[in-house]
Structure formats: C-alpha cells, structure tokens
Amino acid sequence: MNEPTVFIVDDDQAVARSLRWLIESVQLKVETFASAQAFLDGYATTKPGCLVLDVRMPGMSGIELQERLTVQRIRVPIIFITGHGDVQMAVRAVQAGAFDFIEKPFNDQDLLDRIQRAISFDSEQRARDSLRARLSALLASLTPREREVLNLVVEGMSNKAVANTLGLSAKTVEVHRAKVMEKMHARSVADLVKMAMQNQET
Amino acid sequence: MNEPTVFIVDDDQAVARSLRWLIESVQLKVETFASAQAFLDGYATTKPGCLVLDVRMPGMSGIELQERLTVQRIRVPIIFITGHGDVQMAVRAVQAGAFDFIEKPFNDQDLLDRIQRAISFDSEQRARDSLRARLSALLASLTPREREVLNLVVEGMSNKAVANTLGLSAKTVEVHRAKVMEKMHARSVADLVKMAMQNQET
DNA sequence: CAAACAATAGGGGTAATTACCTAGGTTGCC
DNA sequence: GGCAACCTAGGTAATTACCCCTATTGTTTG
C-alpha cells in the first residue's frame, strides 16, 4: 500500500500492455483498466501513485473521467495521453488540474520522467492532505461551544471579551479555552492560530 | 491608471488592429506592441490588465516573452493566441502559468470573455500582492532584534522563554515585544501570528 | 437508570502580560 | 560634538492567563 502504483486506463489492450511493460521496467507497480468506468469502480483512493489516461476511449472519455474525479475530489495526478493534437482539449485539461498532457508518439524516457514527477507530486499532496485531515479530526472533536470560543480566541480576544461576546462568565470561557488547548494539542495561542489558519486555507 | 488595459503583442499589424477594434468595442483600454521586445521596453508593471500575446513572432517569440516575464516576476495574465495547434507548446505554456491559450480562428465573444476573466484575475492578484507588500513594509520597519523577538513570539514562546533563548532579561524582551506590536499595528498575538504566516506563504 | 459528557460557574493561587515610568551604553550620521 | 536610533534593564501596578479544586444542570448513551 505504501509503494506507488501507476494506474493505466486505455481501451487498447496492446497499448496498455506495452505501457505496463515500459513502466514495470523501472520497478514501478502497475494496474491496468480497460475503461474509465472500470477505473472508477476499481480504484482505491488510498493507493498512492498516478494515472496514465487515454483521452479518447469508447464510452466514458478520459476527459469525462477527469471531471468525475474532480467532482469526487479524488486528486490523483493525471497524465493524459492522446493520439491526435487537440489544443483546446489539452489546455482545458491542464487548466482543470491535469498533471501533464502528452502526444503519441512519445519518448519512453520522457513519459517515465513525467510519471516520476507525478508520483512525487502525489506523495507531497498526500502528505499535505493527511496533515489537513489530522487537523480536521482535532477540530471535529471540539464541542460547538468550544469551537465558538476557539474562533474568538483566534480573533485575538481575551477571555473577558469572549465572555462578553458569548454572554458567559469569564470562568466558563476559561474552562472551554483550556479544553480547546488540550483537545487541539496546542501549547500556546500561537499554535491555535496557526492550526485555524491552515484549516481554512484549502 | 486604475482602469484595466489590454496589451496586445502581435507582429502582424492587421491582426493587432482588428484585435484593438474588437476589444475597444467593449470599452476597454488597449495598447499594442509590434514585438515582444517592444512590450518589455514599454510595459509599466503598475498598469492593471492582461496580455494578449501571439505565440509565433519574428525575433522573440511569445513563449520566450513569457519566460522573461516569469524570470522578472512580472505576473500579468497572458492569453496566448496561436495559428497552428501545437499541443506540447500549449501545455507547457499553461503549466508555466499562462492564463489561457486559444487557437485561431477564435470566436470574438469567447476571446472577450477570457479577457474579462484575465482582468478579474489580475485585479485579485494585485489586491493580494498589495496586501503582501504592506505586510513586508511593516516587517521591514522592525529592527533585527525586534524581528528575532517576533519570530520567537510567533513560535508561541513566552517572554521568559524568549529571554532565555536570546540571552536577554525578560524586561528587555517585553520592550521589544511592545515595540513589535506597535510597529506591526497588531492588537494581539493572534494578529502577529496571522501576519507572520501570511508573509511566509507566497 | 447509571455513567459519561457538555455547559455552566465559583474559589484561590501562581505566572505572565501590559502599561506606565526611568535610564545607561553603543553606534551611525550631520 | 551632538542627536537619533537601537539595545539594554529595572520598578510598579493593573490586568489577564493558567492551574487545581468543587459543583449544578441537562443531555446522551449503553
């Protein structure tokens, strides 16, 4: 599960086989799918790696698959492969977040290089995502009241100001605040502010 | 200076004229340049707007101009216009930050729409940049010692901890800290942390 | 229904921050 | 030389934050 996989989606089995052969030659794990739908059904988002995707396929096209993945917030890096140069399609795909877009015939080493870059990108992205997920989990463990207090503390308010804003006694705010610090594993207000900022930036 | 300008760079004067006519028809300011070099020489980075740029030109190409602008950190949004579809070039240009890349013949309204989007993007980008510039100016007004103290405070350290780290008395740290708050126009540690974070994120 | 949790609030004490004052030593510049 | 800045540091008092305790009320859940 930890080592990256290159997912190949191509309806042409001969192409898929030769891609598999090429990519396996550099000791990368490969999984092939004969259609976009097969990929949607069979892909486990927890697996790191990247997607090598044919643009034009019967049924769901590669572009449509990209759209579906975007809607589902699945952000596996996509390297499109296309047989015939359509500039508009390529530009739109890249603007929509495609990692790369290359034309056949391509240079084998060039493709391998791009795959390596896509895998690195995915790895960094997963690291960022896992940080954010841990943060969200911490925030989710707060009660509604604690979240309110947290927000006001992050705004720079003192306990007394928070108490006035929420119509509570200063004592109660102290309790909530201490609980927030404990639950968030924060040792200072600075930590809290940093966490809150990181969380809202996506 | 405040209203956006569409900069057109095209060696074909007939094309430049017809683009100017099209764009001026929607009450946008236009400046035309007959070569990439002319644009580099004549463009004032303070002017908001976007760049409509021909890919292929004698002398410096549109792509080369994009590279030069990137090196000089000039981030005017670029809409490339090309006569012949080169997928690799389009993809590289977009990956390098081009705002858009369209082929001739293009739909007039489509181009105008993209220009409007580019102008909006530039406007937002300039707003972000000016915020960052103001922040940098505030930070630049700090003395070296104040900056050290700021960094440690942002790390979440107490005055005493800062004093120990820097080999100072707690009293001295208090003075620096107060001066930092005043110079940064911050009313709380939370403000300081936010400013420091925004500044390091580019 | 008992146990756990959430929200409320008080007492009492220590530590830290903030605001106000003074003041000496160094350095760079006109 | 003198002025302005920076860095240093002390006193004092008010405010605020942090920590350990108890306690009541309501809700949720096994």
Short mmCIF file of C-alpha atoms (C1' of nucleotides) in Angstrom, two decimals:
data_model
loop_
_atom_site.label_atom_id
_atom_site.label_comp_id
_atom_site.label_asym_id
_atom_site.label_seq_id
_atom_site.Cartn_x
_atom_site.Cartn_y
_atom_site.Cartn_z
CA MET A 1 0.00 0.00 0.00
CA ASN A 2 2.92 2.29 0.61
CA GLU A 3 4.74 1.94 -2.67
CA PRO A 4 3.31 3.96 -5.55
CA THR A 5 1.26 2.42 -8.33
CA VAL A 6 0.89 3.62 -11.90
CA PHE A 7 -2.72 3.22 -12.99
CA ILE A 8 -3.17 2.82 -16.72
CA VAL A 9 -6.52 3.38 -18.35
CA ASP A 10 -6.61 2.57 -22.06
CA ASP A 11 -9.15 0.68 -24.12
CA ASP A 12 -6.45 -0.54 -26.48
CA GLN A 13 -5.06 -3.64 -24.80
CA ALA A 14 -1.93 -3.61 -26.91
CA VAL A 15 -1.13 -0.06 -25.79
CA ALA A 16 -1.91 -0.94 -22.19
CA ARG A 17 0.38 -3.96 -22.34
CA SER A 18 3.27 -2.03 -23.80
CA LEU A 19 2.83 0.77 -21.23
CA ARG A 20 2.80 -1.84 -18.49
CA TRP A 21 5.97 -3.36 -19.83
CA LEU A 22 7.66 0.04 -20.05
CA ILE A 23 6.67 1.16 -16.57
CA GLU A 24 7.41 -2.15 -14.91
CA SER A 25 10.88 -1.98 -16.43
CA VAL A 26 11.69 0.71 -13.86
CA GLN A 27 10.31 -1.36 -10.95
CA LEU A 28 7.03 0.50 -10.57
CA LYS A 29 3.80 -1.26 -9.69
CA VAL A 30 1.21 -1.15 -12.47
CA GLU A 31 -2.54 -1.66 -12.58
CA THR A 32 -4.37 -1.53 -15.89
CA PHE A 33 -8.02 -0.78 -16.60
CA ALA A 34 -9.74 -1.24 -19.96
CA SER A 35 -12.21 1.60 -19.44
CA ALA A 36 -12.81 4.74 -17.42
CA GLN A 37 -15.71 3.05 -15.67
CA ALA A 38 -13.55 0.10 -14.70
CA PHE A 39 -11.12 2.55 -13.09
CA LEU A 40 -13.88 4.36 -11.19
CA ASP A 41 -15.11 1.02 -9.91
CA GLY A 42 -11.76 -0.47 -9.05
CA TYR A 43 -9.57 2.36 -7.81
CA ALA A 44 -8.87 2.63 -4.11
CA THR A 45 -8.13 6.28 -3.34
CA THR A 46 -5.79 5.28 -0.56
CA LYS A 47 -3.28 3.93 -3.05
CA PRO A 48 -0.57 6.45 -3.86
CA GLY A 49 0.63 6.90 -7.42
CA CYS A 50 -0.56 8.47 -10.63
CA LEU A 51 -2.91 7.86 -13.52
CA VAL A 52 -1.87 7.46 -17.14
CA LEU A 53 -5.04 8.11 -19.06
CA ASP A 54 -6.01 7.84 -22.70
CA VAL A 55 -8.03 10.85 -23.83
CA ARG A 56 -10.23 9.18 -26.40
CA MET A 57 -12.00 5.97 -25.43
CA PRO A 58 -15.35 4.42 -26.25
CA GLY A 59 -17.89 5.02 -23.52
CA MET A 60 -16.53 7.44 -20.93
CA SER A 61 -13.67 9.51 -22.31
CA GLY A 62 -10.55 10.34 -20.37
CA ILE A 63 -11.71 13.93 -20.08
CA GLU A 64 -15.02 12.82 -18.62
CA LEU A 65 -13.21 10.60 -16.16
CA GLN A 66 -11.15 13.61 -15.07
CA GLU A 67 -14.36 15.56 -14.48
CA ARG A 68 -15.83 12.75 -12.42
CA LEU A 69 -12.70 12.50 -10.32
CA THR A 70 -12.72 16.26 -9.78
CA VAL A 71 -16.34 16.18 -8.63
CA GLN A 72 -15.50 13.36 -6.24
CA ARG A 73 -12.46 15.31 -5.01
CA ILE A 74 -10.15 12.47 -6.00
CA ARG A 75 -6.93 14.19 -6.80
CA VAL A 76 -4.71 11.51 -8.27
CA PRO A 77 -2.30 13.21 -10.71
CA ILE A 78 -3.38 12.54 -14.29
CA ILE A 79 -1.03 12.20 -17.25
CA PHE A 80 -3.13 12.32 -20.37
CA ILE A 81 -2.01 10.54 -23.50
CA THR A 82 -3.56 11.50 -26.79
CA GLY A 83 -3.13 10.37 -30.35
CA HIS A 84 -4.23 13.49 -32.15
CA GLY A 85 -3.39 17.01 -31.04
CA ASP A 86 -6.39 18.99 -29.91
CA VAL A 87 -5.01 22.16 -28.38
CA GLN A 88 -8.26 23.31 -26.77
CA MET A 89 -8.82 19.98 -25.11
CA ALA A 90 -5.25 19.84 -23.84
CA VAL A 91 -5.41 23.36 -22.45
CA ARG A 92 -8.72 22.75 -20.73
CA ALA A 93 -7.48 19.51 -19.23
CA VAL A 94 -4.38 21.20 -17.82
CA GLN A 95 -6.40 24.16 -16.56
CA ALA A 96 -8.70 21.67 -14.86
CA GLY A 97 -5.70 20.31 -13.00
CA ALA A 98 -4.24 17.59 -15.22
CA PHE A 99 -0.66 16.94 -14.23
CA ASP A 100 0.51 16.53 -17.81
CA PHE A 101 -0.72 16.01 -21.32
CA ILE A 102 1.44 14.31 -23.92
CA GLU A 103 1.03 13.28 -27.51
CA LYS A 104 1.72 9.98 -29.16
CA PRO A 105 4.22 9.03 -30.25
CA PHE A 106 6.08 9.89 -27.10
CA ASN A 107 9.59 9.28 -25.96
CA ASP A 108 9.64 6.41 -23.46
CA GLN A 109 12.10 8.03 -21.11
CA ASP A 110 10.16 11.27 -21.27
CA LEU A 111 6.99 9.53 -20.14
CA LEU A 112 8.84 7.77 -17.34
CA ASP A 113 10.23 11.11 -16.16
CA ARG A 114 6.80 12.65 -16.09
CA ILE A 115 5.43 9.64 -14.22
CA GLN A 116 8.12 10.03 -11.60
CA ARG A 117 7.26 13.70 -11.19
CA ALA A 118 3.58 12.90 -10.92
CA ILE A 119 4.31 10.31 -8.24
CA SER A 120 6.37 12.81 -6.27
CA PHE A 121 3.60 15.35 -6.57
CA ASP A 122 1.07 12.83 -5.34
CA SER A 123 3.26 11.97 -2.42
CA GLU A 124 3.61 15.60 -1.38
CA GLN A 125 -0.09 16.16 -1.88
CA ARG A 126 -0.91 13.18 0.29
CA ALA A 127 1.37 14.47 3.00
CA ARG A 128 -0.42 17.83 2.94
CA ASP A 129 -3.82 16.14 2.89
CA SER A 130 -3.00 13.91 5.80
CA LEU A 131 -1.91 16.93 7.81
CA ARG A 132 -5.16 18.66 6.99
CA ALA A 133 -7.13 15.54 7.84
CA ARG A 134 -5.47 15.29 11.24
CA LEU A 135 -6.30 18.93 11.83
CA SER A 136 -9.92 18.44 10.82
CA ALA A 137 -10.17 15.49 13.15
CA LEU A 138 -8.92 17.59 16.03
CA LEU A 139 -11.39 20.35 15.21
CA ALA A 140 -14.18 17.82 14.90
CA SER A 141 -13.50 16.65 18.43
CA LEU A 142 -14.47 20.08 19.76
CA THR A 143 -17.96 20.75 21.01
CA PRO A 144 -19.93 23.62 19.39
CA ARG A 145 -19.26 25.88 22.34
CA GLU A 146 -15.58 25.10 22.28
CA ARG A 147 -15.46 25.91 18.59
CA GLU A 148 -17.09 29.28 19.22
CA VAL A 149 -14.56 30.05 21.91
CA LEU A 150 -11.73 28.92 19.66
CA ASN A 151 -12.84 31.23 16.85
CA LEU A 152 -12.96 34.24 19.12
CA VAL A 153 -9.63 33.42 20.73
CA VAL A 154 -8.10 33.15 17.27
CA GLU A 155 -9.55 36.57 16.54
CA GLY A 156 -7.31 37.82 19.32
CA MET A 157 -9.93 38.30 22.03
CA SER A 158 -9.18 37.99 25.74
CA ASN A 159 -11.20 35.64 27.92
CA LYS A 160 -13.20 38.56 29.21
CA ALA A 161 -14.02 39.77 25.70
CA VAL A 162 -15.05 36.28 24.68
CA ALA A 163 -17.24 36.03 27.76
CA ASN A 164 -18.98 39.30 26.93
CA THR A 165 -19.46 38.30 23.31
CA LEU A 166 -20.98 34.96 24.17
CA GLY A 167 -22.83 36.15 27.26
CA LEU A 168 -20.93 33.85 29.59
CA SER A 169 -18.93 34.26 32.74
CA ALA A 170 -15.19 34.63 32.33
CA LYS A 171 -14.78 31.48 34.34
CA THR A 172 -16.71 29.38 31.87
CA VAL A 173 -14.67 30.72 29.00
CA GLU A 174 -11.51 29.73 30.84
CA VAL A 175 -12.76 26.18 31.07
CA HIS A 176 -13.69 25.97 27.41
CA ARG A 177 -10.42 27.53 26.39
CA ALA A 178 -8.38 25.10 28.44
CA LYS A 179 -10.33 22.21 26.96
CA VAL A 180 -9.71 23.55 23.45
CA MET A 181 -5.99 23.78 24.08
CA GLU A 182 -5.96 20.23 25.41
CA LYS A 183 -8.03 18.75 22.59
CA MET A 184 -6.08 20.56 19.88
CA HIS A 185 -2.75 19.57 21.44
CA ALA A 186 -1.77 23.23 21.34
CA ARG A 187 0.74 24.61 23.78
CA SER A 188 0.11 28.25 23.00
CA VAL A 189 -2.33 30.62 21.37
CA ALA A 190 0.14 30.89 18.51
CA ASP A 191 -0.31 27.17 17.82
CA LEU A 192 -4.07 27.58 17.82
CA VAL A 193 -3.95 30.45 15.37
CA LYS A 194 -1.67 28.53 13.04
CA MET A 195 -3.94 25.50 13.08
CA ALA A 196 -7.03 27.58 12.48
CA MET A 197 -5.38 29.35 9.57
CA GLN A 198 -4.10 26.17 7.96
CA ASN A 199 -7.53 24.67 8.22
CA GLN A 200 -9.39 27.42 6.44
CA GLU A 201 -6.85 27.66 3.62
CA THR A 202 -7.53 24.93 1.11
CA MET B 1 -4.01 54.07 -14.16
CA ASN B 2 -6.85 52.38 -12.36
CA GLU B 3 -8.85 51.10 -15.29
CA PRO B 4 -7.52 47.91 -16.85
CA THR B 5 -5.65 47.85 -20.13
CA VAL B 6 -5.45 45.03 -22.65
CA PHE B 7 -1.93 44.79 -24.00
CA ILE B 8 -1.70 43.28 -27.45
CA VAL B 9 1.58 41.96 -28.77
CA ASP B 10 1.45 40.82 -32.38
CA ASP B 11 3.86 41.40 -35.23
CA ASP B 12 1.01 41.35 -37.75
CA GLN B 13 -0.32 44.90 -37.73
CA ALA B 14 -3.56 43.87 -39.39
CA VAL B 15 -4.26 41.37 -36.64
CA ALA B 16 -3.30 43.89 -33.98
CA ARG B 17 -5.63 46.46 -35.48
CA SER B 18 -8.58 44.11 -35.63
CA LEU B 19 -7.95 42.94 -32.05
CA ARG B 20 -7.79 46.56 -30.94
CA TRP B 21 -11.07 47.26 -32.72
CA LEU B 22 -12.71 44.22 -31.14
CA ILE B 23 -11.54 44.98 -27.62
CA GLU B 24 -12.21 48.69 -27.77
CA SER B 25 -15.75 47.84 -28.82
CA VAL B 26 -16.38 46.77 -25.21
CA GLN B 27 -14.88 49.98 -23.79
CA LEU B 28 -11.58 48.51 -22.71
CA LYS B 29 -8.31 50.42 -22.99
CA VAL B 30 -5.87 48.90 -25.47
CA GLU B 31 -2.13 49.25 -26.05
CA THR B 32 -0.49 47.46 -28.94
CA PHE B 33 3.11 46.42 -29.38
CA ALA B 34 4.62 45.14 -32.61
CA SER B 35 7.17 42.87 -30.89
CA ALA B 36 7.91 41.14 -27.62
CA GLN B 37 10.89 43.42 -27.10
CA ALA B 38 8.74 46.50 -27.59
CA PHE B 39 6.44 45.22 -24.85
CA LEU B 40 9.32 44.53 -22.47
CA ASP B 41 10.58 48.06 -23.07
CA GLY B 42 7.28 49.83 -22.88
CA TYR B 43 5.19 47.99 -20.28
CA ALA B 44 4.69 49.62 -16.90
CA THR B 45 4.05 46.81 -14.38
CA THR B 46 1.86 49.11 -12.35
CA LYS B 47 -0.83 49.09 -15.04
CA PRO B 48 -3.52 46.53 -14.36
CA GLY B 49 -4.91 44.40 -17.16
CA CYS B 50 -3.88 41.41 -19.23
CA LEU B 51 -1.71 40.49 -22.17
CA VAL B 52 -2.95 39.07 -25.45
CA LEU B 53 0.11 37.51 -26.97
CA ASP B 54 0.88 35.94 -30.31
CA VAL B 55 2.86 32.73 -29.93
CA ARG B 56 4.91 32.90 -33.10
CA MET B 57 6.68 36.12 -33.92
CA PRO B 58 9.97 37.00 -35.59
CA GLY B 59 12.66 37.79 -33.05
CA MET B 60 11.49 36.99 -29.54
CA SER B 61 8.57 34.55 -29.55
CA GLY B 62 5.57 34.85 -27.30
CA ILE B 63 6.80 31.85 -25.34
CA GLU B 64 10.17 33.48 -24.80
CA LEU B 65 8.46 36.64 -23.66
CA GLN B 66 6.51 34.60 -21.12
CA GLU B 67 9.77 33.15 -19.82
CA ARG B 68 11.33 36.60 -19.49
CA LEU B 69 8.30 37.88 -17.63
CA THR B 70 8.41 34.89 -15.28
CA VAL B 71 12.09 35.49 -14.54
CA GLN B 72 11.34 39.13 -13.80
CA ARG B 73 8.39 38.09 -11.63
CA ILE B 74 6.01 40.09 -13.76
CA ARG B 75 2.74 38.26 -13.42
CA VAL B 76 0.42 39.90 -15.90
CA PRO B 77 -2.08 37.24 -17.05
CA ILE B 78 -1.22 36.04 -20.56
CA ILE B 79 -3.73 34.91 -23.14
CA PHE B 80 -1.81 33.23 -25.93
CA ILE B 81 -3.12 33.25 -29.46
CA THR B 82 -1.74 30.77 -31.94
CA GLY B 83 -2.36 30.00 -35.55
CA HIS B 84 -1.32 26.36 -35.63
CA GLY B 85 -2.07 23.88 -32.94
CA ASP B 86 1.00 22.68 -31.09
CA VAL B 87 -0.24 20.69 -28.12
CA GLN B 88 3.11 20.43 -26.35
CA MET B 89 3.72 24.15 -26.58
CA ALA B 90 0.22 24.96 -25.34
CA VAL B 91 0.52 22.56 -22.41
CA ARG B 92 3.91 23.91 -21.41
CA ALA B 93 2.69 27.48 -21.63
CA VAL B 94 -0.29 26.75 -19.39
CA GLN B 95 1.84 24.76 -16.97
CA ALA B 96 4.19 27.74 -16.84
CA GLY B 97 1.28 29.88 -15.72
CA ALA B 98 -0.34 31.18 -18.90
CA PHE B 99 -3.87 32.28 -18.17
CA ASP B 100 -5.24 30.89 -21.42
CA PHE B 101 -4.22 29.60 -24.81
CA ILE B 102 -6.55 29.82 -27.78
CA GLU B 103 -6.33 28.93 -31.42
CA LYS B 104 -7.16 30.99 -34.46
CA PRO B 105 -9.73 31.33 -35.73
CA PHE B 106 -11.40 32.17 -32.47
CA ASN B 107 -14.85 33.32 -31.59
CA ASP B 108 -14.79 37.03 -30.81
CA GLN B 109 -17.10 36.84 -27.83
CA ASP B 110 -15.13 33.90 -26.49
CA LEU B 111 -11.93 35.93 -26.56
CA LEU B 112 -13.64 38.87 -24.87
CA ASP B 113 -14.93 36.57 -22.14
CA ARG B 114 -11.47 35.21 -21.49
CA ILE B 115 -10.05 38.73 -21.44
CA GLN B 116 -12.58 39.74 -18.82
CA ARG B 117 -11.67 36.73 -16.71
CA ALA B 118 -7.99 37.52 -17.06
CA ILE B 119 -8.60 41.09 -15.98
CA SER B 120 -10.52 39.92 -12.92
CA PHE B 121 -7.73 37.53 -12.08
CA ASP B 122 -5.16 40.29 -12.39
CA SER B 123 -7.23 42.52 -10.17
CA GLU B 124 -7.46 39.89 -7.44
CA GLN B 125 -3.80 39.11 -7.78
CA ARG B 126 -2.91 42.76 -7.42
CA ALA B 127 -5.07 43.02 -4.31
CA ARG B 128 -3.22 40.06 -2.79
CA ASP B 129 0.13 41.47 -3.81
CA SER B 130 -0.59 44.86 -2.33
CA LEU B 131 -1.59 43.25 0.96
CA ARG B 132 1.66 41.33 0.97
CA ALA B 133 3.61 44.46 0.11
CA ARG B 134 2.08 46.35 3.02
CA LEU B 135 2.95 43.46 5.29
CA SER B 136 6.53 43.39 4.05
CA ALA B 137 6.81 47.11 4.64
CA LEU B 138 5.69 46.67 8.24
CA LEU B 139 8.17 43.84 8.75
CA ALA B 140 10.92 45.89 7.15
CA SER B 141 10.37 48.64 9.73
CA LEU B 142 11.42 46.26 12.51
CA THR B 143 14.96 46.28 13.82
CA PRO B 144 16.93 43.00 13.70
CA ARG B 145 16.37 42.39 17.38
CA GLU B 146 12.68 43.04 17.08
CA ARG B 147 12.47 40.58 14.24
CA GLU B 148 14.16 37.91 16.35
CA VAL B 149 11.73 38.50 19.16
CA LEU B 150 8.81 38.46 16.75
CA ASN B 151 9.85 35.10 15.35
CA LEU B 152 10.09 33.51 18.77
CA VAL B 153 6.81 35.01 19.93
CA VAL B 154 5.16 33.63 16.82
CA GLU B 155 6.62 30.25 17.75
CA GLY B 156 4.50 30.51 20.87
CA MET B 157 7.24 31.32 23.37
CA SER B 158 6.62 33.35 26.49
CA ASN B 159 8.69 36.44 27.20
CA LYS B 160 10.75 34.45 29.66
CA ALA B 161 11.44 31.72 27.10
CA VAL B 162 12.41 34.30 24.52
CA ALA B 163 14.70 35.97 27.05
CA ASN B 164 16.45 32.70 27.78
CA THR B 165 16.79 31.86 24.10
CA LEU B 166 18.31 35.21 23.22
CA GLY B 167 20.29 35.63 26.45
CA LEU B 168 18.40 38.73 27.49
CA SER B 169 16.48 39.84 30.54
CA ALA B 170 12.73 39.33 30.44
CA LYS B 171 12.35 43.08 30.76
CA THR B 172 14.19 43.77 27.55
CA VAL B 173 12.08 41.25 25.70
CA GLU B 174 8.97 42.99 26.96
CA VAL B 175 10.18 46.24 25.47
CA HIS B 176 10.95 44.70 22.10
CA ARG B 177 7.69 42.87 22.08
CA ALA B 178 5.70 46.02 22.78
CA LYS B 179 7.57 47.84 20.05
CA VAL B 180 6.84 45.00 17.61
CA MET B 181 3.14 45.12 18.41
CA GLU B 182 3.10 48.86 17.89
CA LYS B 183 5.07 48.82 14.63
CA MET B 184 3.03 45.96 13.17
CA HIS B 185 -0.24 47.59 14.21
CA ALA B 186 -1.17 44.34 15.93
CA ARG B 187 -3.55 44.31 18.85
CA SER B 188 -2.88 40.75 19.91
CA VAL B 189 -0.50 37.87 19.50
CA ALA B 190 -3.06 36.29 17.21
CA ASP B 191 -2.71 39.20 14.80
CA LEU B 192 1.06 38.83 14.84
CA VAL B 193 0.89 35.13 14.09
CA LYS B 194 -1.51 35.70 11.21
CA MET B 195 0.71 38.37 9.70
CA ALA B 196 3.81 36.25 10.05
CA MET B 197 2.09 33.29 8.42
CA GLN B 198 0.70 35.29 5.53
CA ASN B 199 4.10 36.72 4.90
CA GLN B 200 5.94 33.44 4.58
CA GLU B 201 3.28 31.92 2.32
CA THR B 202 3.81 33.12 -1.21
"C1'" DC C 1 -31.21 4.15 35.32
"C1'" DA C 2 -26.42 4.95 35.98
"C1'" DA C 3 -22.40 6.72 33.64
"C1'" DA C 4 -20.39 9.95 30.66
"C1'" DC C 5 -20.24 14.22 28.65
"C1'" DA C 6 -21.38 19.16 27.87
"C1'" DA C 7 -22.10 23.58 29.65
"C1'" DT C 8 -22.31 26.47 33.34
"C1'" DA C 9 -19.80 29.00 37.30
"C1'" DG C 10 -17.23 29.92 41.59
"C1'" DG C 11 -12.71 29.97 44.95
"C1'" DG C 12 -7.93 30.55 45.29
"C1'" DG C 13 -3.42 30.85 43.85
"C1'" DT C 14 0.67 31.39 40.58
"C1'" DA C 15 2.50 33.05 36.40
"C1'" DA C 16 2.54 36.06 32.53
"C1'" DT C 17 1.33 40.18 30.00
"C1'" DT C 18 0.67 45.08 29.52
"C1'" DA C 19 1.28 49.85 30.55
"C1'" DC C 20 3.41 53.41 32.72
"C1'" DC C 21 7.87 55.35 34.36
"C1'" DT C 22 13.27 55.94 34.30
"C1'" DA C 23 17.99 55.31 32.38
"C1'" DG C 24 22.74 53.84 30.77
"C1'" DG C 25 25.71 52.25 26.75
"C1'" DT C 26 26.61 52.00 21.83
"C1'" DT C 27 26.56 53.37 17.06
"C1'" DG C 28 25.94 56.00 12.97
"C1'" DC C 29 25.44 60.33 10.93
"C1'" DC C 30 25.20 65.52 10.05
"C1'" DG D 1 30.10 67.22 19.32
"C1'" DG D 2 25.56 66.09 19.49
"C1'" DC D 3 21.34 63.93 18.09
"C1'" DA D 4 18.75 59.96 16.90
"C1'" DA D 5 18.32 55.17 16.78
"C1'" DC D 6 18.84 50.86 18.96
"C1'" DC D 7 19.59 47.69 22.71
"C1'" DT D 8 19.67 47.10 27.23
"C1'" DA D 9 17.25 46.69 32.03
"C1'" DG D 10 14.99 47.97 36.36
"C1'" DG D 11 10.41 49.42 39.27
"C1'" DT D 12 5.40 49.24 39.99
"C1'" DA D 13 0.69 48.28 39.36
"C1'" DA D 14 -3.16 46.57 36.91
"C1'" DT D 15 -4.85 43.15 34.02
"C1'" DT D 16 -5.01 38.75 32.18
"C1'" DA D 17 -3.99 33.95 31.69
"C1'" DC D 18 -3.28 29.39 33.65
"C1'" DC D 19 -3.98 25.63 37.01
"C1'" DC D 20 -6.21 22.86 40.58
"C1'" DC D 21 -10.24 22.27 43.01
"C1'" DT D 22 -15.65 21.80 43.60
"C1'" DA D 23 -20.48 21.87 41.92
"C1'" DT D 24 -25.09 22.09 39.48
"C1'" DT D 25 -27.90 21.16 35.45
"C1'" DG D 26 -29.22 18.88 31.30
"C1'" DT D 27 -28.46 15.51 27.64
"C1'" DT D 28 -26.95 11.33 25.70
"C1'" DT D 29 -25.99 6.63 25.71
"C1'" DG D 30 -25.08 1.93 26.96
#
